[in-house]
Amino acid sequence: MLLLLAEILLLIFKTLYYICEDVYRLIVPPKKKSVAGEIVLITGAGHGIGKELAIGYASLGATVVCWDINEETNNQTMNDIKKMGIQSVYAYKCNVADREEVFAVAEKVKKEVGDVTILVNNAGIVVIKSFLNQSVDEIARVIDINVTAHFWTLKAFLPSMIEKDHGHIVALSSVAGLAGGPYGTVYCSSKFAVRGLMEAFSEELRRLSNGKSSIKFTTIYPGFVLTGFYKKAKIKYPRWLVREFLPQDVASSIIDAQRRNYENKTISINMPLFKILRLLPDKAFKSLVDFLDIGAYPED
């Protein structure tokens, strides 16, 4: 009983300490770590956020590896970086939804560039449709690219990170991965899955290493980003309350979050406030959602 009481008191102390630590970090953010010399692989680098991430990391002195299914736009990203006078950038055509292709191209990267130390699973697609109007092929494609591809890239690059006890995994979820919405049955499900995947991987590695692993995990939850994936955002209130972000702004926030070792980073909403709101009764939360009336107009 004394041992149990001691463990409970220790748990209370730790809880209070970590709450204070989080409050302190809201005032004094962690220092940014350098990414110079790191090998950063970015999926979906041919467009939008992925392209801006590639440019951002290259500007900070990292070796950048661009992956995209669109060879032309992917090479354009590489060439744009080289025009900046930076030569440590590579481009590989890769369909991240194809398991064998991911493993084959990953081996090529290891031989030609080296072991990836920062993996950014950015590639994703958006389908805003009512569920019954989505074809089985559309559903499979969203899940394959937005979720399953993460497993293949992790299988390809995580072992070398574990071996060297050095690395960082970044994954893009979405605010749609925090709360489901109409016309996003498949998309929201895929982004919820990314959130669970990252939490599970992080916790598994922590347990297997007895809390000694140096590999970091960062999950990003962007809001509306002007990448052309959706036709028009549905925003009831003025833009200052809920606004659309440019890809370069989001990329900058992602790099900042990775360099500060944040485990979670929301872009457009306040995560602590959101967690508090989710404690409301379901009907109260749904009333709040109806009041805000934020979403995207369906394609159908």
PDB file of C-alpha atoms in Angstrom:
ATOM      1  CA  MET A   1       0.000   0.000   0.000  1.00  0.00           C
ATOM      2  CA  LEU A   2       2.860   2.369   0.807  1.00  0.00           C
ATOM      3  CA  LEU A   3       4.459   1.594  -2.535  1.00  0.00           C
ATOM      4  CA  LEU A   4       1.167   2.246  -4.345  1.00  0.00           C
ATOM      5  CA  LEU A   5       0.713   5.533  -2.482  1.00  0.00           C
ATOM      6  CA  ALA A   6       4.256   6.589  -3.401  1.00  0.00           C
ATOM      7  CA  GLU A   7       3.616   5.804  -7.085  1.00  0.00           C
ATOM      8  CA  ILE A   8       0.350   7.793  -7.045  1.00  0.00           C
ATOM      9  CA  LEU A   9       2.088  10.789  -5.459  1.00  0.00           C
ATOM     10  CA  LEU A  10       4.877  10.558  -8.046  1.00  0.00           C
ATOM     11  CA  LEU A  11       2.278  10.452 -10.826  1.00  0.00           C
ATOM     12  CA  ILE A  12       0.562  13.570  -9.432  1.00  0.00           C
ATOM     13  CA  PHE A  13       3.902  15.357  -9.191  1.00  0.00           C
ATOM     14  CA  LYS A  14       4.822  14.425 -12.787  1.00  0.00           C
ATOM     15  CA  THR A  15       1.421  15.550 -14.064  1.00  0.00           C
ATOM     16  CA  LEU A  16       1.689  18.944 -12.377  1.00  0.00           C
ATOM     17  CA  TYR A  17       5.286  19.320 -13.557  1.00  0.00           C
ATOM     18  CA  TYR A  18       4.424  18.603 -17.201  1.00  0.00           C
ATOM     19  CA  ILE A  19       1.453  20.974 -17.090  1.00  0.00           C
ATOM     20  CA  CYS A  20       3.750  23.719 -15.809  1.00  0.00           C
ATOM     21  CA  GLU A  21       6.318  22.800 -18.452  1.00  0.00           C
ATOM     22  CA  ASP A  22       3.723  23.152 -21.232  1.00  0.00           C
ATOM     23  CA  VAL A  23       2.580  26.517 -19.888  1.00  0.00           C
ATOM     24  CA  TYR A  24       6.214  27.653 -19.765  1.00  0.00           C
ATOM     25  CA  ARG A  25       6.769  26.489 -23.352  1.00  0.00           C
ATOM     26  CA  LEU A  26       3.805  28.581 -24.493  1.00  0.00           C
ATOM     27  CA  ILE A  27       5.740  31.608 -23.253  1.00  0.00           C
ATOM     28  CA  VAL A  28       9.274  30.449 -24.060  1.00  0.00           C
ATOM     29  CA  PRO A  29       9.301  28.069 -27.072  1.00  0.00           C
ATOM     30  CA  PRO A  30      12.077  25.447 -27.353  1.00  0.00           C
ATOM     31  CA  LYS A  31      15.145  26.497 -29.318  1.00  0.00           C
ATOM     32  CA  LYS A  32      15.267  25.476 -32.966  1.00  0.00           C
ATOM     33  CA  LYS A  33      17.671  22.670 -33.791  1.00  0.00           C
ATOM     34  CA  SER A  34      19.830  22.857 -36.904  1.00  0.00           C
ATOM     35  CA  VAL A  35      18.925  20.788 -39.956  1.00  0.00           C
ATOM     36  CA  ALA A  36      22.158  21.547 -41.814  1.00  0.00           C
ATOM     37  CA  GLY A  37      23.652  18.324 -43.133  1.00  0.00           C
ATOM     38  CA  GLU A  38      20.472  16.314 -42.550  1.00  0.00           C
ATOM     39  CA  ILE A  39      19.017  14.292 -45.426  1.00  0.00           C
ATOM     40  CA  VAL A  40      15.371  15.318 -45.735  1.00  0.00           C
ATOM     41  CA  LEU A  41      12.982  13.296 -47.899  1.00  0.00           C
ATOM     42  CA  ILE A  42       9.686  14.966 -48.784  1.00  0.00           C
ATOM     43  CA  THR A  43       6.839  13.122 -50.477  1.00  0.00           C
ATOM     44  CA  GLY A  44       4.566  15.138 -52.760  1.00  0.00           C
ATOM     45  CA  ALA A  45       7.366  17.655 -53.392  1.00  0.00           C
ATOM     46  CA  GLY A  46       6.204  18.665 -56.846  1.00  0.00           C
ATOM     47  CA  HIS A  47       3.443  20.985 -55.716  1.00  0.00           C
ATOM     48  CA  GLY A  48       2.078  23.171 -52.933  1.00  0.00           C
ATOM     49  CA  ILE A  49       3.258  22.542 -49.385  1.00  0.00           C
ATOM     50  CA  GLY A  50       5.724  19.844 -50.467  1.00  0.00           C
ATOM     51  CA  LYS A  51       7.514  22.159 -52.871  1.00  0.00           C
ATOM     52  CA  GLU A  52       7.737  24.916 -50.267  1.00  0.00           C
ATOM     53  CA  LEU A  53       9.075  22.427 -47.728  1.00  0.00           C
ATOM     54  CA  ALA A  54      11.791  21.363 -50.164  1.00  0.00           C
ATOM     55  CA  ILE A  55      12.808  24.980 -50.766  1.00  0.00           C
ATOM     56  CA  GLY A  56      12.715  25.753 -47.043  1.00  0.00           C
ATOM     57  CA  TYR A  57      14.870  22.822 -45.969  1.00  0.00           C
ATOM     58  CA  ALA A  58      17.340  23.373 -48.804  1.00  0.00           C
ATOM     59  CA  SER A  59      17.704  27.015 -47.731  1.00  0.00           C
ATOM     60  CA  LEU A  60      18.629  25.802 -44.232  1.00  0.00           C
ATOM     61  CA  GLY A  61      21.495  23.663 -45.482  1.00  0.00           C
ATOM     62  CA  ALA A  62      19.829  20.265 -45.600  1.00  0.00           C
ATOM     63  CA  THR A  63      20.231  17.772 -48.420  1.00  0.00           C
ATOM     64  CA  VAL A  64      16.759  17.489 -49.928  1.00  0.00           C
ATOM     65  CA  VAL A  65      15.266  14.462 -51.663  1.00  0.00           C
ATOM     66  CA  CYS A  66      12.061  15.191 -53.596  1.00  0.00           C
ATOM     67  CA  TRP A  67       9.534  12.453 -54.279  1.00  0.00           C
ATOM     68  CA  ASP A  68       6.449  12.880 -56.425  1.00  0.00           C
ATOM     69  CA  ILE A  69       4.402  10.822 -58.851  1.00  0.00           C
ATOM     70  CA  ASN A  70       4.552  13.751 -61.297  1.00  0.00           C
ATOM     71  CA  GLU A  71       8.094  13.645 -62.649  1.00  0.00           C
ATOM     72  CA  GLU A  72       7.815  16.979 -64.456  1.00  0.00           C
ATOM     73  CA  THR A  73       6.725  19.082 -61.474  1.00  0.00           C
ATOM     74  CA  ASN A  74       9.106  17.198 -59.177  1.00  0.00           C
ATOM     75  CA  ASN A  75      12.059  18.006 -61.424  1.00  0.00           C
ATOM     76  CA  GLN A  76      10.855  21.608 -61.561  1.00  0.00           C
ATOM     77  CA  THR A  77      11.093  21.793 -57.765  1.00  0.00           C
ATOM     78  CA  MET A  78      14.643  20.454 -57.935  1.00  0.00           C
ATOM     79  CA  ASN A  79      15.615  22.887 -60.692  1.00  0.00           C
ATOM     80  CA  ASP A  80      14.102  25.846 -58.830  1.00  0.00           C
ATOM     81  CA  ILE A  81      16.268  24.992 -55.829  1.00  0.00           C
ATOM     82  CA  LYS A  82      19.366  24.620 -57.975  1.00  0.00           C
ATOM     83  CA  LYS A  83      18.710  28.068 -59.444  1.00  0.00           C
ATOM     84  CA  MET A  84      19.128  29.341 -55.889  1.00  0.00           C
ATOM     85  CA  GLY A  85      22.735  28.127 -56.027  1.00  0.00           C
ATOM     86  CA  ILE A  86      22.006  24.987 -53.976  1.00  0.00           C
ATOM     87  CA  GLN A  87      23.192  21.703 -55.463  1.00  0.00           C
ATOM     88  CA  SER A  88      22.377  19.238 -52.664  1.00  0.00           C
ATOM     89  CA  VAL A  89      18.917  18.398 -53.997  1.00  0.00           C
ATOM     90  CA  TYR A  90      17.671  15.272 -55.758  1.00  0.00           C
ATOM     91  CA  ALA A  91      14.421  14.313 -57.468  1.00  0.00           C
ATOM     92  CA  TYR A  92      12.943  10.825 -57.850  1.00  0.00           C
ATOM     93  CA  LYS A  93       9.676   9.860 -59.469  1.00  0.00           C
ATOM     94  CA  CYS A  94       7.746   7.674 -57.009  1.00  0.00           C
ATOM     95  CA  ASN A  95       4.159   6.596 -56.550  1.00  0.00           C
ATOM     96  CA  VAL A  96       3.962   6.358 -52.753  1.00  0.00           C
ATOM     97  CA  ALA A  97       0.823   4.228 -53.008  1.00  0.00           C
ATOM     98  CA  ASP A  98       2.847   1.504 -54.771  1.00  0.00           C
ATOM     99  CA  ARG A  99       4.626  -0.540 -52.086  1.00  0.00           C
ATOM    100  CA  GLU A 100       7.218  -2.139 -54.355  1.00  0.00           C
ATOM    101  CA  GLU A 101       8.026   1.158 -56.036  1.00  0.00           C
ATOM    102  CA  VAL A 102       8.544   2.847 -52.661  1.00  0.00           C
ATOM    103  CA  PHE A 103      10.985   0.141 -51.558  1.00  0.00           C
ATOM    104  CA  ALA A 104      12.843   0.178 -54.894  1.00  0.00           C
ATOM    105  CA  VAL A 105      13.223   3.968 -55.029  1.00  0.00           C
ATOM    106  CA  ALA A 106      14.167   4.037 -51.336  1.00  0.00           C
ATOM    107  CA  GLU A 107      17.076   1.683 -52.029  1.00  0.00           C
ATOM    108  CA  LYS A 108      18.171   3.933 -54.862  1.00  0.00           C
ATOM    109  CA  VAL A 109      18.100   6.957 -52.540  1.00  0.00           C
ATOM    110  CA  LYS A 110      20.199   5.134 -49.932  1.00  0.00           C
ATOM    111  CA  LYS A 111      22.842   4.257 -52.518  1.00  0.00           C
ATOM    112  CA  GLU A 112      22.936   7.606 -54.321  1.00  0.00           C
ATOM    113  CA  VAL A 113      22.301  10.066 -51.477  1.00  0.00           C
ATOM    114  CA  GLY A 114      22.552   8.301 -48.130  1.00  0.00           C
ATOM    115  CA  ASP A 115      20.321   7.374 -45.199  1.00  0.00           C
ATOM    116  CA  VAL A 116      17.320   9.653 -44.768  1.00  0.00           C
ATOM    117  CA  THR A 117      17.310  11.346 -41.347  1.00  0.00           C
ATOM    118  CA  ILE A 118      14.161  13.478 -41.683  1.00  0.00           C
ATOM    119  CA  LEU A 119      11.137  11.943 -43.399  1.00  0.00           C
ATOM    120  CA  VAL A 120       8.223  14.227 -44.252  1.00  0.00           C
ATOM    121  CA  ASN A 121       5.122  12.288 -45.305  1.00  0.00           C
ATOM    122  CA  ASN A 122       3.386  15.159 -47.059  1.00  0.00           C
ATOM    123  CA  ALA A 123       1.795  13.516 -50.121  1.00  0.00           C
ATOM    124  CA  GLY A 124      -1.979  13.463 -49.983  1.00  0.00           C
ATOM    125  CA  ILE A 125      -5.150  14.016 -51.959  1.00  0.00           C
ATOM    126  CA  VAL A 126      -8.517  15.534 -51.093  1.00  0.00           C
ATOM    127  CA  VAL A 127     -11.914  14.308 -52.303  1.00  0.00           C
ATOM    128  CA  ILE A 128     -14.840  16.385 -51.019  1.00  0.00           C
ATOM    129  CA  LYS A 129     -17.907  14.357 -51.941  1.00  0.00           C
ATOM    130  CA  SER A 130     -20.847  12.703 -50.271  1.00  0.00           C
ATOM    131  CA  PHE A 131     -19.887   9.127 -49.440  1.00  0.00           C
ATOM    132  CA  LEU A 132     -22.461   7.444 -51.699  1.00  0.00           C
ATOM    133  CA  ASN A 133     -21.232   9.472 -54.679  1.00  0.00           C
ATOM    134  CA  GLN A 134     -17.609   8.362 -54.258  1.00  0.00           C
ATOM    135  CA  SER A 135     -16.537   5.461 -56.408  1.00  0.00           C
ATOM    136  CA  VAL A 136     -14.722   2.501 -54.871  1.00  0.00           C
ATOM    137  CA  ASP A 137     -11.638   3.531 -56.846  1.00  0.00           C
ATOM    138  CA  GLU A 138     -11.731   7.045 -55.356  1.00  0.00           C
ATOM    139  CA  ILE A 139     -12.060   5.629 -51.852  1.00  0.00           C
ATOM    140  CA  ALA A 140      -9.166   3.214 -52.365  1.00  0.00           C
ATOM    141  CA  ARG A 141      -6.971   5.946 -53.847  1.00  0.00           C
ATOM    142  CA  VAL A 142      -7.514   8.323 -50.925  1.00  0.00           C
ATOM    143  CA  ILE A 143      -6.708   5.606 -48.371  1.00  0.00           C
ATOM    144  CA  ASP A 144      -3.698   4.313 -50.332  1.00  0.00           C
ATOM    145  CA  ILE A 145      -2.077   7.742 -50.683  1.00  0.00           C
ATOM    146  CA  ASN A 146      -3.157   9.411 -47.438  1.00  0.00           C
ATOM    147  CA  VAL A 147      -2.648   6.464 -45.099  1.00  0.00           C
ATOM    148  CA  THR A 148      -1.085   3.269 -46.442  1.00  0.00           C
ATOM    149  CA  ALA A 149       1.818   5.097 -48.084  1.00  0.00           C
ATOM    150  CA  HIS A 150       3.006   6.183 -44.620  1.00  0.00           C
ATOM    151  CA  PHE A 151       3.576   2.542 -43.662  1.00  0.00           C
ATOM    152  CA  TRP A 152       5.719   1.895 -46.746  1.00  0.00           C
ATOM    153  CA  THR A 153       7.958   4.941 -46.265  1.00  0.00           C
ATOM    154  CA  LEU A 154       8.358   4.152 -42.564  1.00  0.00           C
ATOM    155  CA  LYS A 155       9.247   0.551 -43.383  1.00  0.00           C
ATOM    156  CA  ALA A 156      11.836   1.856 -45.838  1.00  0.00           C
ATOM    157  CA  PHE A 157      13.521   4.545 -43.720  1.00  0.00           C
ATOM    158  CA  LEU A 158      12.788   3.945 -40.027  1.00  0.00           C
ATOM    159  CA  PRO A 159      15.221   1.001 -39.569  1.00  0.00           C
ATOM    160  CA  SER A 160      18.307   3.107 -40.367  1.00  0.00           C
ATOM    161  CA  MET A 161      17.066   5.837 -38.005  1.00  0.00           C
ATOM    162  CA  ILE A 162      16.655   3.289 -35.207  1.00  0.00           C
ATOM    163  CA  GLU A 163      20.085   1.812 -35.928  1.00  0.00           C
ATOM    164  CA  LYS A 164      21.723   5.239 -35.649  1.00  0.00           C
ATOM    165  CA  ASP A 165      19.315   6.480 -32.949  1.00  0.00           C
ATOM    166  CA  HIS A 166      18.853   9.647 -34.953  1.00  0.00           C
ATOM    167  CA  GLY A 167      15.933  10.830 -37.022  1.00  0.00           C
ATOM    168  CA  HIS A 168      12.663  12.704 -37.241  1.00  0.00           C
ATOM    169  CA  ILE A 169       9.328  11.641 -38.746  1.00  0.00           C
ATOM    170  CA  VAL A 170       6.900  14.359 -39.830  1.00  0.00           C
ATOM    171  CA  ALA A 171       3.396  13.520 -41.039  1.00  0.00           C
ATOM    172  CA  LEU A 172       0.651  15.764 -42.346  1.00  0.00           C
ATOM    173  CA  SER A 173      -2.747  15.051 -40.910  1.00  0.00           C
ATOM    174  CA  SER A 174      -5.352  17.843 -41.019  1.00  0.00           C
ATOM    175  CA  VAL A 175      -7.874  19.654 -38.849  1.00  0.00           C
ATOM    176  CA  ALA A 176     -10.174  17.172 -40.609  1.00  0.00           C
ATOM    177  CA  GLY A 177      -8.284  14.552 -38.599  1.00  0.00           C
ATOM    178  CA  LEU A 178      -9.475  16.158 -35.370  1.00  0.00           C
ATOM    179  CA  ALA A 179     -13.187  16.476 -36.124  1.00  0.00           C
ATOM    180  CA  GLY A 180     -15.213  14.807 -38.848  1.00  0.00           C
ATOM    181  CA  GLY A 181     -17.367  16.819 -41.221  1.00  0.00           C
ATOM    182  CA  PRO A 182     -19.876  16.359 -44.051  1.00  0.00           C
ATOM    183  CA  TYR A 183     -18.532  15.368 -47.485  1.00  0.00           C
ATOM    184  CA  GLY A 184     -15.313  14.213 -45.834  1.00  0.00           C
ATOM    185  CA  THR A 185     -16.201  10.676 -44.785  1.00  0.00           C
ATOM    186  CA  VAL A 186     -13.186   9.157 -46.531  1.00  0.00           C
ATOM    187  CA  TYR A 187     -10.817  12.126 -46.306  1.00  0.00           C
ATOM    188  CA  CYS A 188     -11.456  12.710 -42.593  1.00  0.00           C
ATOM    189  CA  SER A 189     -11.046   9.002 -41.914  1.00  0.00           C
ATOM    190  CA  SER A 190      -7.670   9.018 -43.637  1.00  0.00           C
ATOM    191  CA  LYS A 191      -6.450  11.991 -41.609  1.00  0.00           C
ATOM    192  CA  PHE A 192      -7.722  10.523 -38.331  1.00  0.00           C
ATOM    193  CA  ALA A 193      -5.731   7.408 -39.283  1.00  0.00           C
ATOM    194  CA  VAL A 194      -2.537   9.432 -39.725  1.00  0.00           C
ATOM    195  CA  ARG A 195      -2.980  10.861 -36.253  1.00  0.00           C
ATOM    196  CA  GLY A 196      -3.407   7.389 -34.743  1.00  0.00           C
ATOM    197  CA  LEU A 197      -0.531   5.981 -36.762  1.00  0.00           C
ATOM    198  CA  MET A 198       1.891   8.638 -35.520  1.00  0.00           C
ATOM    199  CA  GLU A 199       0.798   8.341 -31.885  1.00  0.00           C
ATOM    200  CA  ALA A 200       1.122   4.549 -32.015  1.00  0.00           C
ATOM    201  CA  PHE A 201       4.565   4.594 -33.694  1.00  0.00           C
ATOM    202  CA  SER A 202       5.866   7.150 -31.228  1.00  0.00           C
ATOM    203  CA  GLU A 203       4.548   5.260 -28.203  1.00  0.00           C
ATOM    204  CA  GLU A 204       5.801   1.904 -29.495  1.00  0.00           C
ATOM    205  CA  LEU A 205       9.312   3.245 -30.015  1.00  0.00           C
ATOM    206  CA  ARG A 206       9.262   4.894 -26.579  1.00  0.00           C
ATOM    207  CA  ARG A 207       8.304   1.603 -24.929  1.00  0.00           C
ATOM    208  CA  LEU A 208      10.792  -0.513 -26.900  1.00  0.00           C
ATOM    209  CA  SER A 209      13.649   1.861 -26.067  1.00  0.00           C
ATOM    210  CA  ASN A 210      12.605   2.379 -22.427  1.00  0.00           C
ATOM    211  CA  GLY A 211      12.166   6.064 -23.195  1.00  0.00           C
ATOM    212  CA  LYS A 212      15.714   6.440 -24.520  1.00  0.00           C
ATOM    213  CA  SER A 213      15.032   6.779 -28.259  1.00  0.00           C
ATOM    214  CA  SER A 214      16.249  10.024 -29.840  1.00  0.00           C
ATOM    215  CA  ILE A 215      13.902   9.698 -32.828  1.00  0.00           C
ATOM    216  CA  LYS A 216      11.262  12.432 -32.853  1.00  0.00           C
ATOM    217  CA  PHE A 217       7.710  12.454 -34.239  1.00  0.00           C
ATOM    218  CA  THR A 218       5.747  15.517 -35.350  1.00  0.00           C
ATOM    219  CA  THR A 219       2.144  15.473 -36.598  1.00  0.00           C
ATOM    220  CA  ILE A 220       0.834  18.541 -38.414  1.00  0.00           C
ATOM    221  CA  TYR A 221      -2.833  19.589 -38.590  1.00  0.00           C
ATOM    222  CA  PRO A 222      -3.273  22.296 -41.258  1.00  0.00           C
ATOM    223  CA  GLY A 223      -6.568  24.041 -41.893  1.00  0.00           C
ATOM    224  CA  PHE A 224      -7.521  25.468 -45.289  1.00  0.00           C
ATOM    225  CA  VAL A 225      -4.458  25.719 -47.532  1.00  0.00           C
ATOM    226  CA  LEU A 226      -4.551  27.286 -51.004  1.00  0.00           C
ATOM    227  CA  THR A 227      -3.134  24.334 -52.917  1.00  0.00           C
ATOM    228  CA  GLY A 228      -5.973  23.865 -55.416  1.00  0.00           C
ATOM    229  CA  PHE A 229      -7.145  20.558 -53.911  1.00  0.00           C
ATOM    230  CA  TYR A 230     -10.598  21.905 -53.082  1.00  0.00           C
ATOM    231  CA  LYS A 231     -12.768  24.332 -55.029  1.00  0.00           C
ATOM    232  CA  LYS A 232     -13.843  26.736 -52.321  1.00  0.00           C
ATOM    233  CA  ALA A 233     -13.789  26.913 -48.552  1.00  0.00           C
ATOM    234  CA  LYS A 234     -17.077  27.437 -46.767  1.00  0.00           C
ATOM    235  CA  ILE A 235     -16.378  30.192 -44.244  1.00  0.00           C
ATOM    236  CA  LYS A 236     -19.338  31.864 -42.577  1.00  0.00           C
ATOM    237  CA  TYR A 237     -17.412  34.499 -40.645  1.00  0.00           C
ATOM    238  CA  PRO A 238     -14.774  37.100 -41.627  1.00  0.00           C
ATOM    239  CA  ARG A 239     -11.383  35.943 -42.863  1.00  0.00           C
ATOM    240  CA  TRP A 240      -9.631  37.203 -39.743  1.00  0.00           C
ATOM    241  CA  LEU A 241     -11.445  34.519 -37.741  1.00  0.00           C
ATOM    242  CA  VAL A 242     -10.947  31.575 -40.088  1.00  0.00           C
ATOM    243  CA  ARG A 243      -8.630  32.161 -42.998  1.00  0.00           C
ATOM    244  CA  GLU A 244      -6.996  30.256 -45.836  1.00  0.00           C
ATOM    245  CA  PHE A 245      -3.215  29.841 -45.733  1.00  0.00           C
ATOM    246  CA  LEU A 246      -0.595  30.031 -48.464  1.00  0.00           C
ATOM    247  CA  PRO A 247       1.550  26.884 -48.908  1.00  0.00           C
ATOM    248  CA  GLN A 248       4.751  28.766 -48.031  1.00  0.00           C
ATOM    249  CA  ASP A 249       3.263  29.927 -44.711  1.00  0.00           C
ATOM    250  CA  VAL A 250       2.237  26.384 -43.816  1.00  0.00           C
ATOM    251  CA  ALA A 251       5.632  24.986 -44.870  1.00  0.00           C
ATOM    252  CA  SER A 252       7.370  27.543 -42.677  1.00  0.00           C
ATOM    253  CA  SER A 253       5.224  26.502 -39.683  1.00  0.00           C
ATOM    254  CA  ILE A 254       5.943  22.817 -40.346  1.00  0.00           C
ATOM    255  CA  ILE A 255       9.702  23.342 -40.475  1.00  0.00           C
ATOM    256  CA  ASP A 256       9.531  25.430 -37.320  1.00  0.00           C
ATOM    257  CA  ALA A 257       7.552  22.698 -35.515  1.00  0.00           C
ATOM    258  CA  GLN A 258      10.012  20.006 -36.621  1.00  0.00           C
ATOM    259  CA  ARG A 259      13.030  22.043 -35.556  1.00  0.00           C
ATOM    260  CA  ARG A 260      11.492  22.663 -32.121  1.00  0.00           C
ATOM    261  CA  ASN A 261      10.569  18.942 -31.718  1.00  0.00           C
ATOM    262  CA  TYR A 262       6.853  19.659 -31.285  1.00  0.00           C
ATOM    263  CA  GLU A 263       4.847  16.444 -31.198  1.00  0.00           C
ATOM    264  CA  ASN A 264       1.704  18.117 -32.552  1.00  0.00           C
ATOM    265  CA  LYS A 265       1.178  21.388 -34.405  1.00  0.00           C
ATOM    266  CA  THR A 266      -2.133  22.819 -35.545  1.00  0.00           C
ATOM    267  CA  ILE A 267      -2.232  25.536 -38.176  1.00  0.00           C
ATOM    268  CA  SER A 268      -5.406  27.664 -38.026  1.00  0.00           C
ATOM    269  CA  ILE A 269      -6.814  26.507 -34.681  1.00  0.00           C
ATOM    270  CA  ASN A 270      -5.557  26.445 -31.112  1.00  0.00           C
ATOM    271  CA  MET A 271      -5.014  22.820 -30.036  1.00  0.00           C
ATOM    272  CA  PRO A 272      -5.484  23.316 -26.255  1.00  0.00           C
ATOM    273  CA  LEU A 273      -8.704  25.257 -26.903  1.00  0.00           C
ATOM    274  CA  PHE A 274      -9.910  22.567 -29.304  1.00  0.00           C
ATOM    275  CA  LYS A 275      -9.254  19.841 -26.708  1.00  0.00           C
ATOM    276  CA  ILE A 276     -11.284  21.799 -24.167  1.00  0.00           C
ATOM    277  CA  LEU A 277     -14.162  22.228 -26.632  1.00  0.00           C
ATOM    278  CA  ARG A 278     -14.170  18.476 -27.313  1.00  0.00           C
ATOM    279  CA  LEU A 279     -14.951  17.947 -23.631  1.00  0.00           C
ATOM    280  CA  LEU A 280     -18.354  19.535 -24.215  1.00  0.00           C
ATOM    281  CA  PRO A 281     -21.377  17.210 -24.475  1.00  0.00           C
ATOM    282  CA  ASP A 282     -21.769  15.900 -28.023  1.00  0.00           C
ATOM    283  CA  LYS A 283     -24.898  17.950 -28.703  1.00  0.00           C
ATOM    284  CA  ALA A 284     -23.226  21.110 -27.413  1.00  0.00           C
ATOM    285  CA  PHE A 285     -20.189  20.516 -29.614  1.00  0.00           C
ATOM    286  CA  LYS A 286     -22.412  19.911 -32.649  1.00  0.00           C
ATOM    287  CA  SER A 287     -24.290  23.134 -31.883  1.00  0.00           C
ATOM    288  CA  LEU A 288     -20.951  24.957 -31.906  1.00  0.00           C
ATOM    289  CA  VAL A 289     -20.057  23.335 -35.236  1.00  0.00           C
ATOM    290  CA  ASP A 290     -23.418  24.407 -36.695  1.00  0.00           C
ATOM    291  CA  PHE A 291     -22.847  27.947 -35.429  1.00  0.00           C
ATOM    292  CA  LEU A 292     -19.379  28.218 -37.003  1.00  0.00           C
ATOM    293  CA  ASP A 293     -20.513  26.446 -40.217  1.00  0.00           C
ATOM    294  CA  ILE A 294     -16.973  25.928 -41.517  1.00  0.00           C
ATOM    295  CA  GLY A 295     -16.173  23.392 -44.217  1.00  0.00           C
ATOM    296  CA  ALA A 296     -15.719  22.961 -47.953  1.00  0.00           C
ATOM    297  CA  TYR A 297     -18.283  22.929 -50.712  1.00  0.00           C
ATOM    298  CA  PRO A 298     -18.701  19.406 -52.153  1.00  0.00           C
ATOM    299  CA  GLU A 299     -17.488  18.525 -55.635  1.00  0.00           C
ATOM    300  CA  ASP A 300     -20.817  16.825 -56.373  1.00  0.00           C
TER     301      ASP A 300
END
